[in-house]
Amino acid sequence: MLQTGANEALRQEFNTWAEAGKGESMEKEHRPIVEPMLAMMRLAPKDIVLDVGCGGGWLVRELASRVPQGRAIGMDLSDEMVERGRRASSSAKNTEFIVGNVDAIPREASSFDKVVSVESSYYWPDPAAGIREIFRVLRAGGAAWILINYFRDNPYCHQWAKLIPIPMHLLSGDEWAGLFRNAGFKEIVHRRIVDPTPTPETYTGRWFRDAAELAAFRREGALLVHGTKPS
Ligand SMILES: C[S@@+](CC[C@H](N)C(=O)[O-])C[C@H]1O[C@@H](n2cnc3c(N)ncnc32)[C@H](O)[C@@H]1O
């Protein structure tokens, strides 16, 4: 019951983000840390890829262009995000958008070659269950790639908890890797992806105290965790 309430709170929060246009604007913030991950993923032209917490779907379209004979599926629990992603991707024929929760991905076991998730996993009410579900829907030999900007090892993001009105999980790189291990993944690696975006001289947003804190946050980098489902 608590879980249902938590999911409904998430849905409402991210529907509000979608209505404010954040599904689209997050591309600018996330692309600089996503590009290095895409380069490491070794996507094959026929891969079937799932993007968990796909938001407005910009990465689904990017993935689709890199798997021209395969398919990119975006899943999000926010129906508004999914609707906008679907609309913006109508010309990309090998894309698909579904409303769904990482706790119970509406797909059969072994459906995907790769699963990615960008800036979503720390919102999941039960991250361990989410990683287990990702393991279930991956085929043997498939890989999961999760990118996280809110994590314990980067002290310059901890203040976000006071700014976002939904609970978030502040785990370390080792703790995320442990969730991968407990789910059955092998070849687990966690590493930092430094954000190369130049920092402006002044910062007027709400996430950081000032430009110096934003620069320090970017220097620490995002956390990338990846692992393979054993063959
Ligand atoms: C910060 S946004 C990131 C969106 C997108 N990945 C991007 O980089 O632009 C986080 C997204 O995760 C989704 N999300 C959060 N919890 C989820 C869950 N339990 N299952 C599926 N999606 C979830 C939210 O609805 C939201 O669209």
Coordinates of C-alpha atoms and ligand atoms in Angstrom, one line a residue, residues 6-7 10-15 17-18 22-31 33-34 51-59 75-79 81-82 98-105 116-126 130 147 164 166, ligand 1:
A6 CA 5.0 6.2 -3.3
N7 CA 4.4 5.3 -7.0
L10 CA 6.2 9.9 -8.3
R11 CA 3.7 9.8 -11.2
Q12 CA 2.2 13.1 -10.1
E13 CA 5.6 14.8 -9.6
F14 CA 6.9 13.7 -13.0
N15 CA 3.7 14.5 -14.8
W17 CA 7.8 18.0 -14.7
A18 CA 6.5 16.9 -18.1
K22 CA 11.4 19.3 -18.5
G23 CA 11.2 16.1 -20.4
E24 CA 12.7 18.0 -23.3
S25 CA 15.0 20.4 -21.4
M26 CA 16.8 17.5 -19.6
E27 CA 18.5 16.5 -22.8
K28 CA 20.8 19.5 -22.6
E29 CA 21.8 18.7 -19.0
H30 CA 22.2 14.9 -19.4
R31 CA 23.6 14.5 -22.9
I33 CA 27.3 12.6 -19.5
V34 CA 25.3 10.2 -21.6
D51 CA 15.4 3.0 -21.5
V52 CA 13.9 2.9 -17.9
G53 CA 12.6 6.3 -16.8
C54 CA 12.9 7.6 -20.3
G55 CA 11.3 11.0 -19.6
G56 CA 10.6 12.9 -22.8
G57 CA 12.3 10.2 -24.9
W58 CA 15.3 12.1 -26.3
L59 CA 17.6 9.1 -25.5
M75 CA 9.4 3.1 -20.3
D76 CA 8.3 5.7 -17.7
L77 CA 5.8 5.7 -14.9
S78 CA 4.7 9.2 -15.8
D79 CA 2.0 8.9 -18.5
M81 CA 6.3 11.9 -20.2
V82 CA 5.4 8.8 -22.2
I98 CA 5.2 2.3 -22.7
V99 CA 3.9 3.3 -19.3
G100 CA 5.5 1.1 -16.7
N101 CA 7.2 0.8 -13.4
V102 CA 10.7 -0.6 -12.9
D103 CA 9.3 -2.7 -10.0
A104 CA 7.3 -4.7 -12.6
I105 CA 8.5 -4.1 -16.1
V116 CA 19.8 1.9 -19.8
S117 CA 18.6 4.2 -17.2
V118 CA 19.6 7.9 -16.8
E119 CA 18.9 10.0 -13.7
S120 CA 16.0 7.8 -12.6
S121 CA 17.1 5.0 -10.3
Y122 CA 17.5 7.1 -7.1
Y123 CA 13.8 7.9 -7.3
W124 CA 12.7 4.2 -7.5
P125 CA 10.9 3.4 -4.2
D126 CA 12.8 0.0 -4.1
G130 CA 14.3 -2.4 -9.8
L147 CA 23.8 6.7 -14.8
I164 CA 12.7 17.7 -4.4
I166 CA 9.7 13.1 -3.1
Ligands
LIG1 C1 15.1 13.1 -13.9 S1 14.0 12.3 -15.0 C2 15.1 11.7 -16.2 C3 14.5 11.4 -17.6 C4 15.4 10.9 -18.7 N1 16.0 9.7 -18.3 C5 16.4 12.0 -19.1 O1 17.6 11.8 -18.9 O2 16.0 13.0 -19.7 C6 13.6 10.8 -14.1 C7 12.5 10.0 -14.8 O3 12.4 8.7 -14.2 C8 11.0 8.3 -14.1 N2 10.8 7.4 -13.0 C9 11.0 7.6 -11.7 N3 10.7 6.5 -11.0 C10 10.4 5.5 -11.9 C11 10.0 4.2 -11.7 N4 9.9 3.6 -10.5 N5 9.7 3.5 -12.8 C12 9.8 4.1 -14.1 N6 10.1 5.3 -14.2 C13 10.4 6.1 -13.2 C14 10.3 9.6 -13.9 O4 8.9 9.6 -14.2 C15 11.1 10.6 -14.8 O5 10.6 10.7 -16.1

